[in-house]
Amino acid sequence: MYKILERKEIAMRNVWFKVHAPHVVKMLQPGQFVIVRAFENGERIPLTPVMWDKEEGWIGLIVFTRGKTTMQMNTELKEGDYFLNIAGPLGNPAPMRKYGKILAIGLYTGIVEVFPIAKAWQEIGNKVHTLQVTFEPMIILKDELEKAVSKHTAVGVPIDSEKSFPENMKNVTARAREVVRAMIKELKPDLVFMVGPVGDQKAIFKVVKEFNVPMLVDLHPIMVDGTGMCGACRVTVGGKVRFACVDGPTFNAYEVDFDELIKRSGYYRDLEMRAMQEYMQKLQGGAQ
């Protein structure tokens, strides 16, 4: 059992959990993740610790309400409650070397994964410029990043209430492409790093490729056990099958088969929507 030491809502649909997990933090390095099971018979979900304290033994997790499980976590879990299981750290640490100038991009909540990596890159002597592009109410970690890296840019895209959510997401993608193109021209980075939805990763990669700049991406495919046993997180990289959990999550963007990953990522979308709707109906019934 892992006690929740602190809980607070930090932005639209985002909740911060400070969790006592001494065995995790003891070996944790930037770029690694954990698998969390919050409830009995609950789904196991991968989350990236955004910050931690090895002496005090806690990790900080930001949970975005994306589906039924994350909604249940953000709705029902309070300070003083417990996560049932936390497995980790899992995955490989991000490559720590002196690249020079780095543009580290987090779309939507991808900035959560970017934060510890960008901070560590800055600390070993790189000049890191971070970028978050998201809906205006979802800007997070702005103050923390401004203190941790050479420069941080947060771009908030207004939500058009007359358009559907997918249409609004297209606006974020279009704005991200514009900003990234301009920043590459200005900064002339030695490396671009990105975390975000795979469709957006493909879109930004096309921009980066125009300038022939090296690019790394953290891939977040469907994941079950996180230890390479189930094969659910398989991705094709360099023409070979890789498992994001044990071979990644960081890969060379120039070698990733984005189209295949986009198709696989939407495989359970209908079931996920149904589970979310059933949970929302349960909440509404309990409120009556």
PDB file of C-alpha atoms in Angstrom:
ATOM      1  CA  MET A   1       0.000   0.000   0.000  1.00  0.00           C
ATOM      2  CA  TYR A   2       1.300   3.439  -0.974  1.00  0.00           C
ATOM      3  CA  LYS A   3       0.010   6.372   1.028  1.00  0.00           C
ATOM      4  CA  ILE A   4      -1.074   9.579  -0.698  1.00  0.00           C
ATOM      5  CA  LEU A   5       0.734  12.307   1.220  1.00  0.00           C
ATOM      6  CA  GLU A   6      -0.743  15.161  -0.774  1.00  0.00           C
ATOM      7  CA  ARG A   7      -3.425  15.638  -3.417  1.00  0.00           C
ATOM      8  CA  LYS A   8      -4.305  18.790  -5.323  1.00  0.00           C
ATOM      9  CA  GLU A   9      -5.926  19.772  -8.587  1.00  0.00           C
ATOM     10  CA  ILE A  10      -3.399  21.724 -10.635  1.00  0.00           C
ATOM     11  CA  ALA A  11      -5.192  22.350 -13.941  1.00  0.00           C
ATOM     12  CA  MET A  12      -8.154  21.220 -16.002  1.00  0.00           C
ATOM     13  CA  ARG A  13      -8.515  17.457 -15.481  1.00  0.00           C
ATOM     14  CA  ASN A  14      -5.027  17.181 -13.932  1.00  0.00           C
ATOM     15  CA  VAL A  15      -4.442  16.073 -10.336  1.00  0.00           C
ATOM     16  CA  TRP A  16      -1.127  16.021  -8.469  1.00  0.00           C
ATOM     17  CA  PHE A  17      -0.457  13.089  -6.129  1.00  0.00           C
ATOM     18  CA  LYS A  18       2.517  13.028  -3.779  1.00  0.00           C
ATOM     19  CA  VAL A  19       2.923   9.346  -2.894  1.00  0.00           C
ATOM     20  CA  HIS A  20       5.139   7.571  -0.354  1.00  0.00           C
ATOM     21  CA  ALA A  21       7.074   5.005  -2.412  1.00  0.00           C
ATOM     22  CA  PRO A  22      10.590   4.582  -0.954  1.00  0.00           C
ATOM     23  CA  HIS A  23      11.487   1.418  -2.877  1.00  0.00           C
ATOM     24  CA  VAL A  24      10.636   3.145  -6.180  1.00  0.00           C
ATOM     25  CA  VAL A  25      12.475   6.396  -5.570  1.00  0.00           C
ATOM     26  CA  LYS A  26      15.603   4.587  -4.378  1.00  0.00           C
ATOM     27  CA  MET A  27      16.526   3.536  -7.946  1.00  0.00           C
ATOM     28  CA  LEU A  28      14.487   6.041 -10.008  1.00  0.00           C
ATOM     29  CA  GLN A  29      16.173   7.967 -12.842  1.00  0.00           C
ATOM     30  CA  PRO A  30      14.812  10.585 -15.286  1.00  0.00           C
ATOM     31  CA  GLY A  31      12.902   8.980 -18.148  1.00  0.00           C
ATOM     32  CA  GLN A  32      11.698   5.940 -16.229  1.00  0.00           C
ATOM     33  CA  PHE A  33       8.087   5.235 -15.312  1.00  0.00           C
ATOM     34  CA  VAL A  34       5.973   3.239 -12.880  1.00  0.00           C
ATOM     35  CA  ILE A  35       2.890   1.040 -13.222  1.00  0.00           C
ATOM     36  CA  VAL A  36       0.128   2.010 -10.807  1.00  0.00           C
ATOM     37  CA  ARG A  37      -2.860  -0.058  -9.710  1.00  0.00           C
ATOM     38  CA  ALA A  38      -5.032   2.106  -7.541  1.00  0.00           C
ATOM     39  CA  PHE A  39      -7.969  -0.214  -6.827  1.00  0.00           C
ATOM     40  CA  GLU A  40      -8.694  -3.886  -6.260  1.00  0.00           C
ATOM     41  CA  ASN A  41      -9.371  -5.505  -9.665  1.00  0.00           C
ATOM     42  CA  GLY A  42      -8.427  -2.158 -11.203  1.00  0.00           C
ATOM     43  CA  GLU A  43      -6.562  -1.359 -14.392  1.00  0.00           C
ATOM     44  CA  ARG A  44      -2.779  -1.040 -14.285  1.00  0.00           C
ATOM     45  CA  ILE A  45      -1.661   2.235 -15.835  1.00  0.00           C
ATOM     46  CA  PRO A  46       1.812   3.625 -16.621  1.00  0.00           C
ATOM     47  CA  LEU A  47       2.673   6.996 -15.084  1.00  0.00           C
ATOM     48  CA  THR A  48       5.881   9.011 -15.101  1.00  0.00           C
ATOM     49  CA  PRO A  49       7.147  10.465 -11.799  1.00  0.00           C
ATOM     50  CA  VAL A  50       7.578  14.161 -12.464  1.00  0.00           C
ATOM     51  CA  MET A  51       9.685  14.829  -9.365  1.00  0.00           C
ATOM     52  CA  TRP A  52      10.822  12.939  -6.285  1.00  0.00           C
ATOM     53  CA  ASP A  53      12.797  13.052  -3.053  1.00  0.00           C
ATOM     54  CA  LYS A  54      15.081  10.115  -2.348  1.00  0.00           C
ATOM     55  CA  GLU A  55      15.664  11.042   1.305  1.00  0.00           C
ATOM     56  CA  GLU A  56      11.983  11.467   2.152  1.00  0.00           C
ATOM     57  CA  GLY A  57      10.963   8.562  -0.086  1.00  0.00           C
ATOM     58  CA  TRP A  58       8.177  10.112  -2.155  1.00  0.00           C
ATOM     59  CA  ILE A  59       7.349  10.513  -5.848  1.00  0.00           C
ATOM     60  CA  GLY A  60       5.095  13.076  -7.483  1.00  0.00           C
ATOM     61  CA  LEU A  61       2.607  11.842 -10.085  1.00  0.00           C
ATOM     62  CA  ILE A  62       0.330  13.968 -12.264  1.00  0.00           C
ATOM     63  CA  VAL A  63      -2.780  12.074 -13.364  1.00  0.00           C
ATOM     64  CA  PHE A  64      -4.751  13.395 -16.318  1.00  0.00           C
ATOM     65  CA  THR A  65      -8.389  12.314 -16.570  1.00  0.00           C
ATOM     66  CA  ARG A  66      -8.187  10.361 -19.798  1.00  0.00           C
ATOM     67  CA  GLY A  67     -10.453   7.357 -19.235  1.00  0.00           C
ATOM     68  CA  LYS A  68     -12.451   5.476 -16.620  1.00  0.00           C
ATOM     69  CA  THR A  69      -9.531   4.496 -14.367  1.00  0.00           C
ATOM     70  CA  THR A  70      -7.910   7.918 -14.276  1.00  0.00           C
ATOM     71  CA  MET A  71     -11.288   9.550 -13.698  1.00  0.00           C
ATOM     72  CA  GLN A  72     -11.911   7.182 -10.792  1.00  0.00           C
ATOM     73  CA  MET A  73      -8.481   7.945  -9.336  1.00  0.00           C
ATOM     74  CA  ASN A  74      -8.961  11.694  -9.596  1.00  0.00           C
ATOM     75  CA  THR A  75     -12.521  11.539  -8.257  1.00  0.00           C
ATOM     76  CA  GLU A  76     -12.269   9.045  -5.408  1.00  0.00           C
ATOM     77  CA  LEU A  77      -8.713   9.171  -4.044  1.00  0.00           C
ATOM     78  CA  LYS A  78      -8.028  11.748  -1.341  1.00  0.00           C
ATOM     79  CA  GLU A  79      -5.057  12.731   0.787  1.00  0.00           C
ATOM     80  CA  GLY A  80      -4.457   9.951   3.306  1.00  0.00           C
ATOM     81  CA  ASP A  81      -5.809   7.252   0.979  1.00  0.00           C
ATOM     82  CA  TYR A  82      -3.603   4.615  -0.639  1.00  0.00           C
ATOM     83  CA  PHE A  83      -2.617   3.334  -4.046  1.00  0.00           C
ATOM     84  CA  LEU A  84      -2.849  -0.444  -3.962  1.00  0.00           C
ATOM     85  CA  ASN A  85       0.333  -1.170  -5.974  1.00  0.00           C
ATOM     86  CA  ILE A  86       3.177   0.750  -7.585  1.00  0.00           C
ATOM     87  CA  ALA A  87       5.672  -1.252  -9.663  1.00  0.00           C
ATOM     88  CA  GLY A  88       8.918   0.282 -10.757  1.00  0.00           C
ATOM     89  CA  PRO A  89      11.002   2.002 -11.717  1.00  0.00           C
ATOM     90  CA  LEU A  90      10.499   0.547 -15.205  1.00  0.00           C
ATOM     91  CA  GLY A  91      11.885   1.345 -18.643  1.00  0.00           C
ATOM     92  CA  ASN A  92      15.281   2.747 -19.483  1.00  0.00           C
ATOM     93  CA  PRO A  93      16.534   6.099 -18.201  1.00  0.00           C
ATOM     94  CA  ALA A  94      16.731   8.872 -20.779  1.00  0.00           C
ATOM     95  CA  PRO A  95      20.166   9.140 -22.412  1.00  0.00           C
ATOM     96  CA  MET A  96      22.215  11.578 -20.346  1.00  0.00           C
ATOM     97  CA  ARG A  97      24.874  13.244 -22.459  1.00  0.00           C
ATOM     98  CA  LYS A  98      25.912  16.693 -23.592  1.00  0.00           C
ATOM     99  CA  TYR A  99      24.063  17.365 -26.822  1.00  0.00           C
ATOM    100  CA  GLY A 100      24.400  21.151 -26.743  1.00  0.00           C
ATOM    101  CA  LYS A 101      21.181  23.027 -27.431  1.00  0.00           C
ATOM    102  CA  ILE A 102      18.031  20.967 -26.863  1.00  0.00           C
ATOM    103  CA  LEU A 103      14.425  21.770 -27.731  1.00  0.00           C
ATOM    104  CA  ALA A 104      12.256  19.576 -25.476  1.00  0.00           C
ATOM    105  CA  ILE A 105       8.566  19.571 -26.428  1.00  0.00           C
ATOM    106  CA  GLY A 106       5.595  18.374 -24.390  1.00  0.00           C
ATOM    107  CA  LEU A 107       2.161  18.516 -26.006  1.00  0.00           C
ATOM    108  CA  TYR A 108      -0.764  18.475 -23.590  1.00  0.00           C
ATOM    109  CA  THR A 109       0.349  16.457 -20.534  1.00  0.00           C
ATOM    110  CA  GLY A 110       3.500  15.304 -22.333  1.00  0.00           C
ATOM    111  CA  ILE A 111       5.259  18.102 -20.476  1.00  0.00           C
ATOM    112  CA  VAL A 112       5.017  15.888 -17.357  1.00  0.00           C
ATOM    113  CA  GLU A 113       7.415  13.379 -18.925  1.00  0.00           C
ATOM    114  CA  VAL A 114       9.579  16.142 -20.359  1.00  0.00           C
ATOM    115  CA  PHE A 115      10.147  17.875 -17.018  1.00  0.00           C
ATOM    116  CA  PRO A 116      12.520  15.478 -15.194  1.00  0.00           C
ATOM    117  CA  ILE A 117      14.478  14.709 -18.373  1.00  0.00           C
ATOM    118  CA  ALA A 118      14.882  18.349 -19.391  1.00  0.00           C
ATOM    119  CA  LYS A 119      15.902  19.274 -15.848  1.00  0.00           C
ATOM    120  CA  ALA A 120      18.560  16.545 -15.802  1.00  0.00           C
ATOM    121  CA  TRP A 121      19.883  17.530 -19.244  1.00  0.00           C
ATOM    122  CA  GLN A 122      20.209  21.115 -18.058  1.00  0.00           C
ATOM    123  CA  GLU A 123      22.067  20.036 -14.920  1.00  0.00           C
ATOM    124  CA  ILE A 124      24.776  18.191 -16.884  1.00  0.00           C
ATOM    125  CA  GLY A 125      25.545  21.240 -19.027  1.00  0.00           C
ATOM    126  CA  ASN A 126      23.088  21.341 -21.912  1.00  0.00           C
ATOM    127  CA  LYS A 127      21.182  24.474 -22.835  1.00  0.00           C
ATOM    128  CA  VAL A 128      17.573  23.317 -22.724  1.00  0.00           C
ATOM    129  CA  HIS A 129      14.572  25.190 -24.075  1.00  0.00           C
ATOM    130  CA  THR A 130      11.274  23.515 -23.172  1.00  0.00           C
ATOM    131  CA  LEU A 131       7.942  24.030 -24.921  1.00  0.00           C
ATOM    132  CA  GLN A 132       4.405  23.097 -23.926  1.00  0.00           C
ATOM    133  CA  VAL A 133       1.551  23.534 -26.390  1.00  0.00           C
ATOM    134  CA  THR A 134      -1.884  22.696 -25.032  1.00  0.00           C
ATOM    135  CA  PHE A 135      -5.327  24.113 -24.314  1.00  0.00           C
ATOM    136  CA  GLU A 136      -5.113  27.254 -22.192  1.00  0.00           C
ATOM    137  CA  PRO A 137      -6.639  25.672 -19.039  1.00  0.00           C
ATOM    138  CA  MET A 138      -4.145  22.767 -19.190  1.00  0.00           C
ATOM    139  CA  ILE A 139      -0.882  24.685 -18.867  1.00  0.00           C
ATOM    140  CA  ILE A 140       1.074  23.079 -16.020  1.00  0.00           C
ATOM    141  CA  LEU A 141       4.572  23.130 -14.479  1.00  0.00           C
ATOM    142  CA  LYS A 142       5.275  26.575 -15.937  1.00  0.00           C
ATOM    143  CA  ASP A 143       6.930  28.005 -12.819  1.00  0.00           C
ATOM    144  CA  GLU A 144       8.881  24.817 -12.150  1.00  0.00           C
ATOM    145  CA  LEU A 145      10.268  24.644 -15.690  1.00  0.00           C
ATOM    146  CA  GLU A 146      11.222  28.321 -15.753  1.00  0.00           C
ATOM    147  CA  LYS A 147      13.476  27.592 -12.766  1.00  0.00           C
ATOM    148  CA  ALA A 148      14.848  24.298 -14.106  1.00  0.00           C
ATOM    149  CA  VAL A 149      15.916  25.033 -17.702  1.00  0.00           C
ATOM    150  CA  SER A 150      17.459  27.821 -19.779  1.00  0.00           C
ATOM    151  CA  LYS A 151      14.087  28.927 -21.121  1.00  0.00           C
ATOM    152  CA  HIS A 152      10.521  27.661 -21.057  1.00  0.00           C
ATOM    153  CA  THR A 153       7.722  28.600 -23.432  1.00  0.00           C
ATOM    154  CA  ALA A 154       4.059  27.790 -22.738  1.00  0.00           C
ATOM    155  CA  VAL A 155       1.602  28.247 -25.588  1.00  0.00           C
ATOM    156  CA  GLY A 156      -2.068  28.100 -24.651  1.00  0.00           C
ATOM    157  CA  VAL A 157      -4.587  27.447 -27.425  1.00  0.00           C
ATOM    158  CA  PRO A 158      -8.145  28.704 -26.765  1.00  0.00           C
ATOM    159  CA  ILE A 159     -10.944  26.142 -26.738  1.00  0.00           C
ATOM    160  CA  ASP A 160     -13.606  26.928 -29.339  1.00  0.00           C
ATOM    161  CA  SER A 161     -16.918  25.923 -27.753  1.00  0.00           C
ATOM    162  CA  GLU A 162     -18.547  25.744 -31.171  1.00  0.00           C
ATOM    163  CA  LYS A 163     -16.155  23.062 -32.378  1.00  0.00           C
ATOM    164  CA  SER A 164     -15.849  19.399 -31.398  1.00  0.00           C
ATOM    165  CA  PHE A 165     -12.989  18.199 -29.206  1.00  0.00           C
ATOM    166  CA  PRO A 166     -11.170  16.522 -32.141  1.00  0.00           C
ATOM    167  CA  GLU A 167     -11.432  19.766 -34.096  1.00  0.00           C
ATOM    168  CA  ASN A 168     -10.000  21.706 -31.167  1.00  0.00           C
ATOM    169  CA  MET A 169      -7.142  19.206 -30.959  1.00  0.00           C
ATOM    170  CA  LYS A 170      -6.348  19.887 -34.622  1.00  0.00           C
ATOM    171  CA  ASN A 171      -5.926  23.543 -33.672  1.00  0.00           C
ATOM    172  CA  VAL A 172      -3.349  22.539 -31.047  1.00  0.00           C
ATOM    173  CA  THR A 173      -1.473  20.420 -33.591  1.00  0.00           C
ATOM    174  CA  ALA A 174      -1.454  23.233 -36.152  1.00  0.00           C
ATOM    175  CA  ARG A 175      -0.250  25.763 -33.582  1.00  0.00           C
ATOM    176  CA  ALA A 176       2.461  23.366 -32.377  1.00  0.00           C
ATOM    177  CA  ARG A 177       3.765  22.914 -35.909  1.00  0.00           C
ATOM    178  CA  GLU A 178       3.978  26.681 -36.374  1.00  0.00           C
ATOM    179  CA  VAL A 179       5.764  27.288 -33.077  1.00  0.00           C
ATOM    180  CA  VAL A 180       8.217  24.404 -33.487  1.00  0.00           C
ATOM    181  CA  ARG A 181       9.163  25.491 -37.000  1.00  0.00           C
ATOM    182  CA  ALA A 182       9.842  29.039 -35.791  1.00  0.00           C
ATOM    183  CA  MET A 183      11.813  27.850 -32.767  1.00  0.00           C
ATOM    184  CA  ILE A 184      14.030  25.536 -34.802  1.00  0.00           C
ATOM    185  CA  LYS A 185      14.853  28.408 -37.145  1.00  0.00           C
ATOM    186  CA  GLU A 186      15.716  30.636 -34.188  1.00  0.00           C
ATOM    187  CA  LEU A 187      17.409  28.203 -31.806  1.00  0.00           C
ATOM    188  CA  LYS A 188      19.103  25.858 -34.299  1.00  0.00           C
ATOM    189  CA  PRO A 189      18.957  23.020 -31.747  1.00  0.00           C
ATOM    190  CA  ASP A 190      21.327  20.075 -31.767  1.00  0.00           C
ATOM    191  CA  LEU A 191      18.503  17.793 -30.609  1.00  0.00           C
ATOM    192  CA  VAL A 192      14.717  17.836 -30.500  1.00  0.00           C
ATOM    193  CA  PHE A 193      12.907  15.689 -27.940  1.00  0.00           C
ATOM    194  CA  MET A 194       9.144  15.238 -27.799  1.00  0.00           C
ATOM    195  CA  VAL A 195       6.458  13.594 -25.694  1.00  0.00           C
ATOM    196  CA  GLY A 196       2.772  13.705 -26.621  1.00  0.00           C
ATOM    197  CA  PRO A 197       0.032  11.901 -28.567  1.00  0.00           C
ATOM    198  CA  VAL A 198       1.535   9.770 -31.305  1.00  0.00           C
ATOM    199  CA  GLY A 199      -0.360  11.612 -34.049  1.00  0.00           C
ATOM    200  CA  ASP A 200       1.185  14.860 -32.867  1.00  0.00           C
ATOM    201  CA  GLN A 201       4.599  13.254 -32.631  1.00  0.00           C
ATOM    202  CA  LYS A 202       4.304  12.314 -36.299  1.00  0.00           C
ATOM    203  CA  ALA A 203       3.206  15.844 -37.214  1.00  0.00           C
ATOM    204  CA  ILE A 204       6.076  17.481 -35.336  1.00  0.00           C
ATOM    205  CA  PHE A 205       8.567  14.952 -36.681  1.00  0.00           C
ATOM    206  CA  LYS A 206       7.681  16.036 -40.211  1.00  0.00           C
ATOM    207  CA  VAL A 207       8.628  19.598 -39.262  1.00  0.00           C
ATOM    208  CA  VAL A 208      11.870  18.556 -37.575  1.00  0.00           C
ATOM    209  CA  LYS A 209      12.791  16.369 -40.540  1.00  0.00           C
ATOM    210  CA  GLU A 210      12.660  19.429 -42.809  1.00  0.00           C
ATOM    211  CA  PHE A 211      15.670  20.790 -40.908  1.00  0.00           C
ATOM    212  CA  ASN A 212      17.450  17.422 -40.607  1.00  0.00           C
ATOM    213  CA  VAL A 213      17.776  17.831 -36.818  1.00  0.00           C
ATOM    214  CA  PRO A 214      18.212  14.667 -34.689  1.00  0.00           C
ATOM    215  CA  MET A 215      15.024  13.843 -32.805  1.00  0.00           C
ATOM    216  CA  LEU A 216      14.112  11.534 -29.939  1.00  0.00           C
ATOM    217  CA  VAL A 217      10.576  10.610 -28.920  1.00  0.00           C
ATOM    218  CA  ASP A 218       9.160   8.902 -25.864  1.00  0.00           C
ATOM    219  CA  LEU A 219       6.561   6.400 -27.085  1.00  0.00           C
ATOM    220  CA  HIS A 220       3.507   5.536 -25.008  1.00  0.00           C
ATOM    221  CA  PRO A 221       1.681   2.655 -26.708  1.00  0.00           C
ATOM    222  CA  ILE A 222      -0.864   0.407 -25.030  1.00  0.00           C
ATOM    223  CA  MET A 223       0.871  -1.197 -22.050  1.00  0.00           C
ATOM    224  CA  VAL A 224      -0.169  -3.955 -19.654  1.00  0.00           C
ATOM    225  CA  ASP A 225       2.617  -5.408 -17.490  1.00  0.00           C
ATOM    226  CA  GLY A 226       5.474  -3.018 -18.260  1.00  0.00           C
ATOM    227  CA  THR A 227       8.155  -5.723 -18.099  1.00  0.00           C
ATOM    228  CA  GLY A 228       8.215  -7.072 -21.664  1.00  0.00           C
ATOM    229  CA  MET A 229       6.127 -10.168 -20.930  1.00  0.00           C
ATOM    230  CA  CYS A 230       2.802  -9.283 -22.592  1.00  0.00           C
ATOM    231  CA  GLY A 231       3.979  -7.689 -25.848  1.00  0.00           C
ATOM    232  CA  ALA A 232       1.142  -5.164 -25.841  1.00  0.00           C
ATOM    233  CA  CYS A 233       3.512  -2.202 -26.140  1.00  0.00           C
ATOM    234  CA  ARG A 234       5.282  -3.443 -29.250  1.00  0.00           C
ATOM    235  CA  VAL A 235       6.359  -0.826 -31.734  1.00  0.00           C
ATOM    236  CA  THR A 236       8.270  -1.036 -34.989  1.00  0.00           C
ATOM    237  CA  VAL A 237      11.538   0.882 -34.842  1.00  0.00           C
ATOM    238  CA  GLY A 238      14.156   0.622 -37.556  1.00  0.00           C
ATOM    239  CA  GLY A 239      12.127  -2.150 -39.182  1.00  0.00           C
ATOM    240  CA  LYS A 240      12.309  -4.326 -36.049  1.00  0.00           C
ATOM    241  CA  VAL A 241       9.759  -5.035 -33.330  1.00  0.00           C
ATOM    242  CA  ARG A 242      10.642  -3.358 -30.055  1.00  0.00           C
ATOM    243  CA  PHE A 243       8.858  -3.213 -26.708  1.00  0.00           C
ATOM    244  CA  ALA A 244       8.452   0.319 -25.387  1.00  0.00           C
ATOM    245  CA  CYS A 245       8.590  -0.875 -21.786  1.00  0.00           C
ATOM    246  CA  VAL A 246      11.994  -2.592 -21.913  1.00  0.00           C
ATOM    247  CA  ASP A 247      13.619  -1.234 -25.083  1.00  0.00           C
ATOM    248  CA  GLY A 248      12.350   2.326 -24.552  1.00  0.00           C
ATOM    249  CA  PRO A 249      10.480   4.437 -23.904  1.00  0.00           C
ATOM    250  CA  THR A 250      12.948   6.700 -25.785  1.00  0.00           C
ATOM    251  CA  PHE A 251      13.528   6.005 -29.482  1.00  0.00           C
ATOM    252  CA  ASN A 252      15.014   7.674 -32.553  1.00  0.00           C
ATOM    253  CA  ALA A 253      12.086   9.403 -34.276  1.00  0.00           C
ATOM    254  CA  TYR A 254      13.614   8.799 -37.699  1.00  0.00           C
ATOM    255  CA  GLU A 255      13.217   5.034 -37.196  1.00  0.00           C
ATOM    256  CA  VAL A 256       9.679   4.898 -35.713  1.00  0.00           C
ATOM    257  CA  ASP A 257       6.756   3.539 -37.749  1.00  0.00           C
ATOM    258  CA  PHE A 258       4.292   6.198 -36.605  1.00  0.00           C
ATOM    259  CA  ASP A 259       1.444   5.059 -38.874  1.00  0.00           C
ATOM    260  CA  GLU A 260       1.424   1.559 -37.392  1.00  0.00           C
ATOM    261  CA  LEU A 261       1.534   2.926 -33.851  1.00  0.00           C
ATOM    262  CA  ILE A 262      -1.343   5.335 -34.526  1.00  0.00           C
ATOM    263  CA  LYS A 263      -3.512   2.429 -35.698  1.00  0.00           C
ATOM    264  CA  ARG A 264      -2.631   0.248 -32.712  1.00  0.00           C
ATOM    265  CA  SER A 265      -3.180   3.060 -30.196  1.00  0.00           C
ATOM    266  CA  GLY A 266      -6.845   3.358 -31.163  1.00  0.00           C
ATOM    267  CA  TYR A 267      -7.614  -0.358 -30.948  1.00  0.00           C
ATOM    268  CA  TYR A 268      -9.564  -0.188 -27.666  1.00  0.00           C
ATOM    269  CA  ARG A 269     -11.051   3.300 -28.089  1.00  0.00           C
ATOM    270  CA  ASP A 270     -14.672   2.095 -28.244  1.00  0.00           C
ATOM    271  CA  LEU A 271     -14.285  -0.039 -25.115  1.00  0.00           C
ATOM    272  CA  GLU A 272     -12.567   2.803 -23.283  1.00  0.00           C
ATOM    273  CA  MET A 273     -15.395   5.184 -24.135  1.00  0.00           C
ATOM    274  CA  ARG A 274     -17.979   2.654 -22.949  1.00  0.00           C
ATOM    275  CA  ALA A 275     -16.184   2.144 -19.629  1.00  0.00           C
ATOM    276  CA  MET A 276     -15.977   5.907 -19.118  1.00  0.00           C
ATOM    277  CA  GLN A 277     -19.681   6.375 -19.868  1.00  0.00           C
ATOM    278  CA  GLU A 278     -20.669   3.582 -17.465  1.00  0.00           C
ATOM    279  CA  TYR A 279     -18.563   5.103 -14.677  1.00  0.00           C
ATOM    280  CA  MET A 280     -20.038   8.570 -15.286  1.00  0.00           C
ATOM    281  CA  GLN A 281     -23.549   7.109 -15.127  1.00  0.00           C
ATOM    282  CA  LYS A 282     -22.602   5.461 -11.822  1.00  0.00           C
ATOM    283  CA  LEU A 283     -21.403   8.792 -10.449  1.00  0.00           C
ATOM    284  CA  GLN A 284     -24.553  10.567 -11.580  1.00  0.00           C
ATOM    285  CA  GLY A 285     -26.711   7.837 -10.030  1.00  0.00           C
ATOM    286  CA  GLY A 286     -24.883   8.157  -6.721  1.00  0.00           C
ATOM    287  CA  ALA A 287     -25.425  11.907  -6.706  1.00  0.00           C
ATOM    288  CA  GLN A 288     -29.198  11.590  -6.986  1.00  0.00           C
TER     289      GLN A 288
END
